[in-house]
Short mmCIF file of C-alpha atoms and ligand atoms in Angstrom, two decimals:
data_model
loop_
_atom_site.label_atom_id
_atom_site.label_comp_id
_atom_site.label_asym_id
_atom_site.label_seq_id
_atom_site.Cartn_x
_atom_site.Cartn_y
_atom_site.Cartn_z
CA MET A 4 46.78 83.43 -52.88
CA GLU A 5 50.00 85.39 -53.29
CA GLU A 6 47.96 88.55 -53.21
CA THR A 7 46.24 87.68 -49.97
CA LYS A 8 49.60 86.78 -48.52
CA LEU A 9 50.90 90.17 -49.44
CA SER A 10 47.97 91.95 -47.88
CA MET A 11 48.29 89.74 -44.81
CA TYR A 12 51.87 90.78 -44.65
CA GLN A 13 50.97 94.45 -44.78
CA LEU A 14 48.18 94.08 -42.28
CA TYR A 15 50.31 92.15 -39.86
CA LYS A 16 53.12 94.62 -40.19
CA GLU A 17 50.92 97.54 -39.32
CA MET A 18 49.47 95.64 -36.44
CA LEU A 19 52.81 94.68 -35.00
CA ASN A 20 54.10 98.20 -35.44
CA ASP A 21 51.09 99.58 -33.69
CA TYR A 22 51.43 97.15 -30.86
CA LEU A 23 55.11 97.74 -30.29
CA GLN A 24 54.35 101.44 -29.99
CA HIS A 25 51.21 101.43 -27.89
CA LYS A 26 50.90 98.00 -26.36
CA SER A 27 47.18 98.52 -26.42
CA GLU A 28 44.45 95.99 -25.79
CA HIS A 29 42.82 97.35 -28.87
CA VAL A 30 45.55 95.99 -31.12
CA LEU A 31 45.44 92.67 -29.32
CA TYR A 32 41.75 92.52 -30.05
CA SER A 33 42.41 93.14 -33.75
CA ALA A 34 45.04 90.41 -33.66
CA GLN A 35 42.50 88.00 -32.27
CA GLN A 36 40.11 88.87 -35.07
CA LEU A 37 42.88 88.51 -37.60
CA SER A 38 43.67 85.02 -36.40
CA LYS A 39 40.17 83.92 -37.31
CA GLU A 40 40.57 85.33 -40.77
CA MET A 41 43.90 83.59 -41.16
CA LEU A 42 42.43 80.27 -40.11
CA GLU A 43 39.72 80.74 -42.69
CA LYS A 44 42.40 81.32 -45.30
CA ASP A 45 44.14 78.11 -44.23
CA MET A 46 47.18 79.88 -42.94
CA SER A 47 49.14 77.27 -41.02
CA PRO A 48 50.98 77.90 -37.74
CA GLU A 49 54.37 77.54 -39.43
CA GLU A 50 53.43 80.16 -42.02
CA MET A 51 52.31 82.39 -39.20
CA VAL A 52 55.65 82.09 -37.42
CA SER A 53 57.44 82.73 -40.67
CA LEU A 54 55.29 85.79 -41.33
CA HIS A 55 56.05 87.09 -37.89
CA ILE A 56 59.79 86.80 -38.18
CA SER A 57 59.97 88.28 -41.66
CA VAL A 58 57.87 91.26 -40.62
CA PHE A 59 59.89 91.63 -37.46
CA LYS A 60 63.19 91.49 -39.34
CA GLU A 61 62.04 94.24 -41.62
CA MET A 62 60.83 96.47 -38.82
CA VAL A 63 63.71 96.19 -36.43
CA GLU A 64 67.12 96.77 -37.82
CA ASP A 65 69.95 94.67 -36.47
CA LEU A 66 67.74 92.14 -34.86
CA PRO A 67 70.03 90.01 -32.72
CA GLU A 68 70.99 86.80 -34.47
CA GLU A 69 69.76 84.77 -31.50
CA VAL A 70 66.26 86.11 -31.97
CA VAL A 71 66.22 85.15 -35.65
CA ASP A 72 67.68 81.74 -34.89
CA SER A 73 65.23 81.10 -32.12
CA PHE A 74 62.40 81.57 -34.59
CA GLU A 75 63.90 78.91 -36.81
CA LEU A 76 63.57 76.46 -33.96
CA LEU A 77 60.03 77.59 -33.31
CA LEU A 78 59.19 77.15 -36.99
CA GLU A 79 60.41 73.57 -36.89
CA VAL A 80 58.24 72.84 -33.87
CA MET A 81 55.25 74.49 -35.51
CA ILE A 82 55.34 72.10 -38.48
CA GLY A 83 53.89 69.42 -36.22
CA TYR A 84 51.16 71.74 -35.02
CA GLY A 85 50.41 72.63 -38.61
CA LEU A 86 50.03 68.97 -39.49
CA ALA A 87 47.75 68.35 -36.53
CA HIS A 88 45.69 71.32 -37.64
CA ARG A 89 45.34 70.07 -41.19
CA GLU A 90 44.51 66.61 -39.99
CA PHE A 91 41.81 68.12 -37.86
CA MET A 92 40.38 69.91 -40.87
CA SER A 93 40.27 66.75 -42.93
CA LEU A 94 38.73 64.80 -40.07
CA ARG A 95 36.15 67.53 -39.73
CA ASP A 96 35.28 67.24 -43.40
CA ARG A 97 34.96 63.52 -43.03
CA GLN A 98 32.77 63.98 -40.00
CA ARG A 99 30.50 66.27 -41.97
CA GLN A 100 30.24 63.74 -44.73
CA LEU A 101 29.44 60.96 -42.28
CA ASP A 102 26.87 63.17 -40.68
CA SER A 103 25.09 63.81 -43.93
CA GLU A 104 25.17 60.11 -44.79
CA LEU A 105 23.70 59.40 -41.40
CA ASN A 106 20.97 61.94 -42.04
CA VAL A 107 19.99 60.12 -45.21
CA ALA A 108 19.99 56.82 -43.35
CA ALA A 109 17.85 58.34 -40.61
CA GLN A 110 15.35 59.53 -43.21
CA MET A 111 15.23 56.06 -44.69
CA GLN A 112 14.61 54.64 -41.27
CA GLU A 113 11.87 57.12 -40.62
CA SER A 114 10.22 56.02 -43.86
CA LEU A 115 9.98 52.47 -42.49
CA LEU A 116 7.53 53.62 -39.86
CA PRO A 117 3.83 53.59 -40.66
CA HIS A 118 2.43 56.97 -41.63
CA GLU A 119 -1.24 56.25 -42.27
CA GLU A 120 -3.79 58.21 -40.30
CA ILE A 121 -5.88 56.15 -37.96
CA ASN A 122 -9.53 57.07 -38.32
CA LEU A 123 -11.63 54.85 -36.20
CA LYS A 124 -14.68 55.96 -34.30
CA THR A 125 -14.08 53.29 -31.71
CA LEU A 126 -10.42 54.02 -31.03
CA ASP A 127 -8.23 56.92 -30.19
CA PHE A 128 -4.60 56.27 -31.10
CA GLY A 129 -1.36 58.18 -30.55
CA VAL A 130 2.33 57.36 -30.82
CA ILE A 131 5.61 59.22 -30.52
CA SER A 132 9.09 57.89 -31.16
CA VAL A 133 12.22 59.98 -30.77
CA PRO A 134 15.75 58.63 -31.25
CA SER A 135 18.41 59.72 -28.77
CA GLY A 136 20.87 60.05 -31.64
CA LYS A 137 20.25 60.16 -35.34
CA MET A 138 19.29 56.55 -35.77
CA SER A 139 16.82 54.77 -33.57
CA GLY A 140 16.92 51.33 -32.02
CA ASP A 141 13.21 51.59 -31.31
CA TYR A 142 10.54 50.62 -33.72
CA TYR A 143 6.79 50.92 -33.64
CA HIS A 144 4.16 49.59 -35.90
CA TYR A 145 0.44 49.89 -36.34
CA ILE A 146 -1.99 48.59 -38.84
CA GLN A 147 -5.73 48.51 -39.24
CA ASP A 148 -7.74 46.20 -41.42
CA GLU A 149 -11.03 46.70 -43.23
CA ASN A 150 -13.00 45.38 -40.25
CA GLY A 151 -11.57 47.94 -37.90
CA ASN A 152 -9.20 45.50 -36.19
CA MET A 153 -5.99 47.09 -35.18
CA GLY A 154 -2.50 45.70 -34.61
CA VAL A 155 0.14 47.65 -32.69
CA ALA A 156 3.71 46.93 -31.73
CA VAL A 157 6.68 48.49 -30.00
CA ALA A 158 10.12 46.93 -30.37
CA ASP A 159 13.50 47.81 -28.96
CA VAL A 160 16.84 46.54 -30.19
CA ILE A 161 19.30 46.08 -27.37
CA GLY A 162 22.10 48.19 -28.71
CA LYS A 163 22.26 51.58 -30.23
CA GLY A 164 22.98 53.53 -33.32
CA VAL A 165 23.43 52.21 -36.82
CA PRO A 166 23.58 48.44 -36.11
CA ALA A 167 20.40 48.65 -34.07
CA ALA A 168 18.74 50.68 -36.78
CA MET A 169 19.66 48.15 -39.44
CA CYS A 170 18.04 45.48 -37.32
CA MET A 171 14.88 47.51 -37.32
CA SER A 172 14.44 47.23 -41.05
CA MET A 173 14.57 43.46 -40.76
CA ILE A 174 11.79 43.51 -38.18
CA LYS A 175 9.69 45.70 -40.41
CA TYR A 176 10.00 43.46 -43.47
CA ALA A 177 9.53 40.32 -41.42
CA MET A 178 6.29 41.72 -40.03
CA ASP A 179 5.11 42.73 -43.48
CA SER A 180 5.59 39.17 -44.61
CA LEU A 181 3.34 37.78 -41.88
CA PRO A 182 -0.02 39.38 -42.70
CA GLU A 183 -2.10 36.42 -41.59
CA GLN A 184 -0.77 36.71 -38.05
CA ARG A 185 -1.49 40.39 -37.63
CA LEU A 186 -4.23 39.72 -35.18
CA GLN A 187 -2.52 36.87 -33.35
CA PRO A 188 0.11 38.43 -31.13
CA ALA A 189 1.62 35.22 -29.74
CA ALA A 190 1.82 33.49 -33.10
CA LEU A 191 3.31 36.59 -34.68
CA LEU A 192 6.03 36.82 -32.05
CA GLU A 193 6.81 33.13 -32.52
CA SER A 194 7.28 33.62 -36.27
CA LEU A 195 9.28 36.78 -35.79
CA ASN A 196 11.48 35.08 -33.27
CA ARG A 197 12.47 32.48 -35.85
CA VAL A 198 13.35 35.15 -38.39
CA VAL A 199 15.33 37.15 -35.89
CA GLU A 200 17.15 34.11 -34.53
CA ARG A 201 18.29 33.16 -38.03
CA ASN A 202 19.29 36.60 -39.14
CA ILE A 203 21.00 38.57 -36.44
CA ALA A 204 24.30 38.33 -34.63
CA ASP A 205 24.42 36.39 -31.40
CA ASP A 206 25.03 39.47 -29.36
CA MET A 207 21.99 41.34 -30.59
CA PHE A 208 18.57 40.98 -29.08
CA ILE A 209 15.22 42.50 -29.69
CA THR A 210 12.41 42.96 -27.25
CA MET A 211 8.94 43.48 -28.52
CA VAL A 212 5.37 43.75 -27.43
CA TYR A 213 2.63 43.09 -29.93
CA GLY A 214 -1.07 43.73 -29.39
CA SER A 215 -4.26 43.57 -31.39
CA TYR A 216 -7.61 45.16 -30.77
CA ASP A 217 -10.91 43.61 -31.67
CA PRO A 218 -13.48 46.42 -31.99
CA LYS A 219 -16.48 44.10 -31.77
CA LYS A 220 -15.55 42.45 -28.49
CA HIS A 221 -13.51 45.43 -27.29
CA ASN A 222 -10.73 43.07 -26.35
CA PHE A 223 -7.05 43.81 -26.48
CA TYR A 224 -4.84 40.75 -26.97
CA TYR A 225 -1.14 40.98 -26.46
CA ALA A 226 2.07 39.06 -26.05
CA SER A 227 5.51 40.20 -25.05
CA ALA A 228 9.03 39.12 -25.88
CA GLY A 229 10.94 40.39 -22.88
CA HIS A 230 9.69 43.91 -23.48
CA GLU A 231 9.34 46.75 -20.99
CA PRO A 232 5.90 46.21 -19.46
CA GLY A 233 3.19 48.61 -20.56
CA PHE A 234 0.16 49.83 -18.65
CA PHE A 235 -3.56 49.33 -18.69
CA TYR A 236 -5.59 52.31 -17.55
CA ASN A 237 -8.91 51.54 -15.98
CA ALA A 238 -11.11 54.62 -16.36
CA ASP A 239 -13.71 53.41 -13.90
CA THR A 240 -11.30 53.10 -10.98
CA ASP A 241 -8.85 55.67 -12.36
CA THR A 242 -5.94 53.26 -11.82
CA PHE A 243 -3.01 51.98 -13.83
CA GLU A 244 -2.15 48.31 -13.92
CA GLU A 245 1.00 46.78 -15.32
CA LEU A 246 0.61 44.61 -18.36
CA GLU A 247 1.82 41.07 -17.87
CA THR A 248 5.04 40.37 -19.64
CA LYS A 249 6.43 36.94 -19.59
CA GLY A 250 8.26 35.82 -22.66
CA LEU A 251 11.79 35.47 -23.89
CA VAL A 252 13.56 38.17 -25.83
CA LEU A 253 13.52 37.60 -29.62
CA GLY A 254 16.49 35.91 -31.22
CA ILE A 255 17.86 33.71 -28.45
CA THR A 256 16.58 30.27 -29.44
CA PRO A 257 14.55 29.28 -32.48
CA LYS A 258 11.63 27.61 -30.71
CA VAL A 259 9.89 29.80 -28.22
CA HIS A 260 6.31 29.70 -27.10
CA TYR A 261 4.74 33.03 -26.24
CA GLU A 262 1.79 33.39 -23.95
CA GLU A 263 -1.09 35.56 -25.07
CA PHE A 264 -3.00 37.75 -22.63
CA SER A 265 -6.20 39.63 -23.08
CA LEU A 266 -7.80 42.70 -21.60
CA SER A 267 -11.31 43.89 -21.90
CA LEU A 268 -11.58 47.61 -22.55
CA GLU A 269 -14.49 49.75 -21.41
CA PRO A 270 -15.02 53.21 -22.90
CA GLY A 271 -12.24 55.49 -21.65
CA ASP A 272 -9.89 52.61 -20.84
CA PHE A 273 -6.57 52.65 -22.57
CA VAL A 274 -3.40 50.66 -23.10
CA VAL A 275 0.07 52.20 -22.93
CA LEU A 276 3.01 50.57 -24.71
CA LEU A 277 6.48 52.01 -24.33
CA SER A 278 10.20 51.38 -24.75
CA ASP A 279 12.66 51.35 -21.87
CA GLY A 280 13.93 54.72 -23.04
CA VAL A 281 10.80 56.17 -21.46
CA THR A 282 11.48 54.71 -18.04
CA GLU A 283 15.25 54.74 -18.03
CA GLY A 284 15.58 58.43 -18.39
CA ARG A 285 17.32 60.18 -15.59
CA THR A 286 17.08 63.54 -13.97
CA GLU A 287 20.01 64.76 -11.94
CA GLY A 288 21.20 61.23 -11.39
CA GLU A 289 17.82 59.97 -10.30
CA PHE A 290 15.90 57.48 -12.35
CA ILE A 291 12.53 58.44 -13.63
CA GLU A 292 10.22 55.94 -11.97
CA ARG A 293 7.42 54.16 -13.71
CA ASP A 294 5.16 55.93 -11.24
CA ASP A 295 6.30 59.26 -12.64
CA ILE A 296 5.24 58.13 -16.09
CA THR A 297 1.76 57.15 -15.02
CA LYS A 298 1.39 60.40 -13.10
CA LEU A 299 2.25 62.31 -16.24
CA ILE A 300 -0.13 60.30 -18.35
CA ARG A 301 -2.91 60.86 -15.84
CA LYS A 302 -2.21 64.58 -15.91
CA TYR A 303 -2.93 64.71 -19.63
CA LYS A 304 -5.52 61.96 -19.93
CA HIS A 305 -8.31 64.37 -20.85
CA LEU A 306 -6.49 65.08 -24.13
CA PRO A 307 -6.59 63.02 -27.33
CA ALA A 308 -4.10 60.12 -27.31
CA GLN A 309 -1.67 61.81 -29.67
CA ASP A 310 -1.57 64.90 -27.48
CA ILE A 311 -1.02 62.80 -24.36
CA VAL A 312 2.08 61.11 -25.77
CA ASN A 313 3.38 64.41 -27.12
CA GLN A 314 2.93 66.16 -23.79
CA VAL A 315 4.45 63.32 -21.79
CA PHE A 316 7.46 63.35 -24.07
CA ARG A 317 7.79 67.11 -23.79
CA GLU A 318 7.81 66.98 -20.00
CA LEU A 319 10.21 64.05 -19.76
CA GLU A 320 12.52 65.68 -22.24
CA LYS A 321 12.56 68.82 -20.16
CA MET A 322 13.15 66.88 -16.96
CA GLN A 323 16.24 65.41 -18.62
CA ASP A 324 17.55 68.76 -19.81
CA PHE A 325 16.76 67.88 -23.41
CA HIS A 326 19.30 65.13 -23.45
CA LEU A 327 17.80 61.73 -24.17
CA ARG A 328 19.91 58.82 -23.02
CA ASP A 329 17.96 56.28 -24.94
CA ASP A 330 15.49 56.11 -27.79
CA PHE A 331 12.02 56.99 -26.64
CA THR A 332 8.78 55.42 -27.85
CA LEU A 333 5.36 55.82 -26.28
CA LEU A 334 2.10 54.54 -27.73
CA ILE A 335 -1.46 54.87 -26.44
CA LEU A 336 -4.56 53.07 -27.63
CA ARG A 337 -7.84 54.16 -26.06
CA ARG A 338 -11.38 52.85 -26.47
CA ASN A 339 -13.68 55.74 -27.25
CA VAL A 340 -17.10 54.19 -27.40
CA MET B 21 73.17 70.03 -63.26
CA GLN B 22 71.11 67.83 -61.03
CA VAL B 23 72.33 66.74 -57.67
CA GLN B 24 71.62 63.43 -56.07
CA THR B 25 72.53 62.44 -52.56
CA HIS B 26 71.84 59.31 -50.70
CA VAL B 27 72.02 58.62 -47.01
CA ASP B 28 72.07 55.22 -45.34
CA ILE B 29 69.64 54.89 -42.53
CA HIS B 30 70.52 52.47 -39.79
CA SER B 31 70.53 54.68 -36.74
CA GLU B 32 69.14 57.98 -35.54
CA TRP B 33 72.33 59.57 -36.82
CA GLY B 34 71.27 58.59 -40.30
CA ILE B 35 67.97 60.34 -39.78
CA VAL B 36 69.75 63.55 -38.84
CA ALA B 37 72.12 63.24 -41.77
CA ALA B 38 69.20 62.78 -44.15
CA ARG B 39 67.49 65.84 -42.73
CA GLN B 40 70.64 67.85 -43.15
CA ALA B 41 71.15 66.77 -46.74
CA GLY B 42 67.51 67.47 -47.54
CA ARG B 43 67.54 70.93 -46.01
CA LYS B 44 70.71 71.84 -47.83
CA LEU B 45 69.37 70.82 -51.21
CA ALA B 46 66.00 72.42 -50.56
CA ARG B 47 67.72 75.69 -49.76
CA GLU B 48 69.86 75.47 -52.87
CA ILE B 49 66.82 74.86 -55.03
CA GLY B 50 65.29 77.99 -53.55
CA PHE B 51 62.66 76.79 -51.09
CA GLY B 52 61.76 79.26 -48.36
CA SER B 53 62.28 78.53 -44.71
CA VAL B 54 58.75 77.20 -44.14
CA ASP B 55 59.02 74.75 -47.02
CA GLN B 56 62.51 73.79 -45.95
CA ALA B 57 61.12 72.83 -42.57
CA ARG B 58 58.29 70.91 -44.20
CA ILE B 59 60.57 68.97 -46.47
CA THR B 60 62.87 68.14 -43.58
CA THR B 61 59.96 66.95 -41.49
CA ALA B 62 58.84 64.69 -44.32
CA ILE B 63 62.34 63.24 -44.62
CA SER B 64 62.42 62.72 -40.88
CA GLU B 65 59.18 60.78 -40.83
CA LEU B 66 60.22 58.57 -43.74
CA ALA B 67 63.66 57.92 -42.30
CA ARG B 68 62.26 57.19 -38.87
CA ASN B 69 59.90 54.64 -40.33
CA ILE B 70 62.81 52.91 -42.04
CA TYR B 71 64.77 52.89 -38.81
CA LEU B 72 61.83 51.68 -36.71
CA TYR B 73 60.17 49.15 -38.99
CA ALA B 74 62.82 47.97 -41.47
CA ASN B 75 65.97 48.57 -39.38
CA LYS B 76 67.88 49.83 -42.36
CA GLY B 77 67.44 51.39 -45.75
CA GLN B 78 68.29 54.47 -47.80
CA ILE B 79 66.99 57.94 -48.40
CA TYR B 80 67.70 59.38 -51.84
CA ILE B 81 67.35 63.08 -52.31
CA GLU B 82 67.56 64.78 -55.69
CA GLU B 83 66.53 67.81 -57.61
CA VAL B 84 63.91 67.30 -60.30
CA VAL B 85 62.83 69.53 -63.14
CA ASN B 86 59.58 69.26 -65.00
CA SER B 87 58.61 71.67 -67.78
CA GLY B 88 60.71 74.38 -66.26
CA LYS B 89 59.53 73.79 -62.71
CA ARG B 90 62.05 72.84 -60.10
CA GLY B 91 61.41 70.51 -57.24
CA ILE B 92 62.89 68.13 -54.73
CA LYS B 93 62.35 64.40 -54.84
CA ILE B 94 62.75 62.14 -51.85
CA VAL B 95 62.86 58.39 -52.18
CA ALA B 96 62.80 56.22 -49.07
CA LYS B 97 63.74 52.64 -49.81
CA ASP B 98 64.11 49.59 -47.64
CA GLN B 99 64.03 45.82 -47.82
CA GLY B 100 62.05 45.47 -44.63
CA PRO B 101 58.76 43.72 -43.85
CA GLY B 102 56.61 45.90 -46.10
CA ILE B 103 53.33 47.54 -45.19
CA LYS B 104 50.35 45.23 -44.97
CA ASP B 105 47.40 47.52 -45.33
CA ILE B 106 48.48 50.68 -47.11
CA ARG B 107 44.99 52.11 -47.28
CA LYS B 108 44.72 51.83 -43.55
CA VAL B 109 48.04 53.54 -42.77
CA MET B 110 47.07 56.41 -45.06
CA GLU B 111 43.95 57.07 -42.99
CA ASP B 112 44.10 60.04 -40.69
CA GLY B 113 44.25 59.10 -37.08
CA TYR B 114 45.73 55.65 -37.69
CA THR B 115 49.38 56.14 -36.70
CA THR B 116 50.72 54.66 -33.49
CA SER B 117 51.27 58.20 -32.32
CA GLY B 118 47.49 58.37 -32.27
CA GLY B 119 46.50 60.90 -34.86
CA LEU B 120 48.55 63.97 -34.20
CA GLY B 121 49.04 64.69 -37.83
CA ALA B 122 52.41 63.06 -38.29
CA GLY B 123 53.22 59.76 -39.93
CA LEU B 124 52.65 58.92 -43.58
CA PRO B 125 49.45 60.97 -44.03
CA GLY B 126 51.47 63.89 -42.68
CA VAL B 127 54.22 63.32 -45.22
CA LYS B 128 51.62 63.27 -47.95
CA ARG B 129 50.29 66.62 -46.76
CA LEU B 130 53.71 68.21 -46.50
CA MET B 131 54.69 67.24 -50.01
CA ASP B 132 52.98 67.60 -53.41
CA GLU B 133 53.33 64.07 -54.73
CA PHE B 134 53.37 60.86 -52.81
CA THR B 135 53.44 57.21 -53.88
CA ILE B 136 53.96 54.02 -51.91
CA ASP B 137 55.22 50.77 -53.34
CA SER B 138 55.27 48.07 -50.77
CA GLU B 139 55.36 44.33 -50.96
CA LEU B 140 54.96 42.14 -47.93
CA ASN B 141 58.35 40.75 -46.82
CA ASN B 142 59.98 42.52 -49.70
CA GLY B 143 60.37 46.08 -48.63
CA THR B 144 58.90 49.48 -49.13
CA THR B 145 59.69 52.33 -51.49
CA ILE B 146 58.06 55.67 -50.89
CA THR B 147 58.57 58.43 -53.44
CA SER B 148 57.62 61.99 -52.74
CA VAL B 149 58.11 65.28 -54.56
CA LYS B 150 57.65 68.89 -53.62
CA TRP B 151 57.59 71.58 -56.29
CA LEU B 152 58.90 75.06 -55.96
CA ARG B 153 56.16 77.61 -56.44
N1 LIG C 412 59.15 51.44 -44.08
C1 LIG C 412 58.20 50.71 -43.48
N2 LIG C 412 58.30 49.36 -43.44
C2 LIG C 412 57.32 48.63 -42.83
N3 LIG C 412 56.23 49.15 -42.23
C3 LIG C 412 56.10 50.48 -42.24
C4 LIG C 412 57.05 51.34 -42.86
N4 LIG C 412 56.64 52.61 -42.72
C5 LIG C 412 55.49 52.55 -42.04
N5 LIG C 412 55.14 51.28 -41.74
C6 LIG C 412 53.94 50.80 -41.05
O1 LIG C 412 52.94 51.77 -41.25
C7 LIG C 412 52.44 52.24 -40.00
C8 LIG C 412 52.10 53.71 -40.11
O2 LIG C 412 53.27 54.49 -40.25
P1 LIG C 412 53.23 56.02 -39.87
O3 LIG C 412 54.58 56.60 -40.03
O4 LIG C 412 52.10 56.64 -40.62
O5 LIG C 412 52.82 56.03 -38.35
P2 LIG C 412 53.65 55.47 -37.10
O6 LIG C 412 55.08 55.30 -37.46
O7 LIG C 412 52.92 54.28 -36.59
O8 LIG C 412 53.48 56.64 -36.03
P3 LIG C 412 54.18 58.07 -36.08
O9 LIG C 412 55.01 58.13 -37.32
O10 LIG C 412 53.06 59.04 -36.09
O11 LIG C 412 55.00 58.14 -34.85
C9 LIG C 412 53.55 51.93 -39.00
O12 LIG C 412 53.01 51.73 -37.72
C10 LIG C 412 54.15 50.66 -39.57
O13 LIG C 412 53.42 49.54 -39.14
MG1 LIG C 413 56.13 56.85 -38.50
#
């Protein structure tokens, strides 16, 4: 430390000497580079001022007393700047630590999502979920049983960040504990609603859409708890219809009855479930309309479901300059044969 | 011989007097001008807290020696309301001045040793030492 101070002293002295003689931009440039090095070595502003005056005193004989005194005043003022600087450094360290903790939490959250491959001849399935920050307030779920039935869900916690993410884990475990209702969307939402109502703060709400697919009848059953309405794509007419979505948000009152709807899927028909992060994106102040979403989906509908959702996300992300305002989840379930 | 001074704090004059006494002793002990300014700033912050939150109290300043090392010890003592949540006030960014480095965390940074004893309704004693390198 003392050694580096000594070499700093020498370096600074030469620099100052040089500058006083030539007043060149070149020396100023070196000074700018030096300041970076000094910051790296934790040289505080007050030490810098002190270095300056001691070098100056040595270089210029009979420096007027006023000049020396004035630097004393400057030094005193610089103490505050030095403290602010050190506080900044410690806050930055803390921020880094928080960041890495958040990364671990985000990984844990990611591990709550299903990862199994869906291999069904009858169905083509794709889902993408991207948090706007590190943690997501969106959740999706899918499950298939030995008979080829499939359950899918998209949920959205009103709220963001860590609290929303913690809520998500509750939803996941609650759903895992209701295996017998996997294929009964309305009943499942009713059970979930009771769990959520008992367990989360009054100012937190969760919207959710749950659907199940019966591969023998080719029916899709679904129910919604105040969730962003999805779409049904009719391949025959090449049109999108909105899914019906009555139903109260989860967690408001303990006893809620959810209505169950059903759709009959022909080959090529598909169902789109999404979170409001998909539709509430904005480009240059303008909302992305639901129409824009269906246009995008149509543009890629010749691709496998997973590629459709990936492509739609890519385009929407670009339209928003790669800045997501809200967590984004998009899920497609298509009947193949 | 070790010197001890104490200054009563009950006005801003007291704060200035404490600074003055601290700077003088720091210089005598052999601290350089940067450390002198740091020590004085620490005294200032402690004295100002006494003045603002406890109305009155004392600042004790003395030279300390430990295994050949010399240092300066500052004790700020008052019988004021005490500090409720010490952990909180030691957090960066907590001070009423809104996290510009000053306040008690600043004092801790400026000095080498720092301890707070505070009892609610019974006063606060803050002890802080800086060693000569
Ligand atoms: N001697 C004291 N007696 C009682 N409370 C105190 C004392 N010293 C500090 N405190 C309490 O601790 C808080 C933090 O003090 P600190 O000096 O860190 O910051 P501040 O005085 O609020 O703002 P700043 O010093 O940055 O202007 C004060 O707001 C005050 O409530
Ligand atoms: Mg203060």
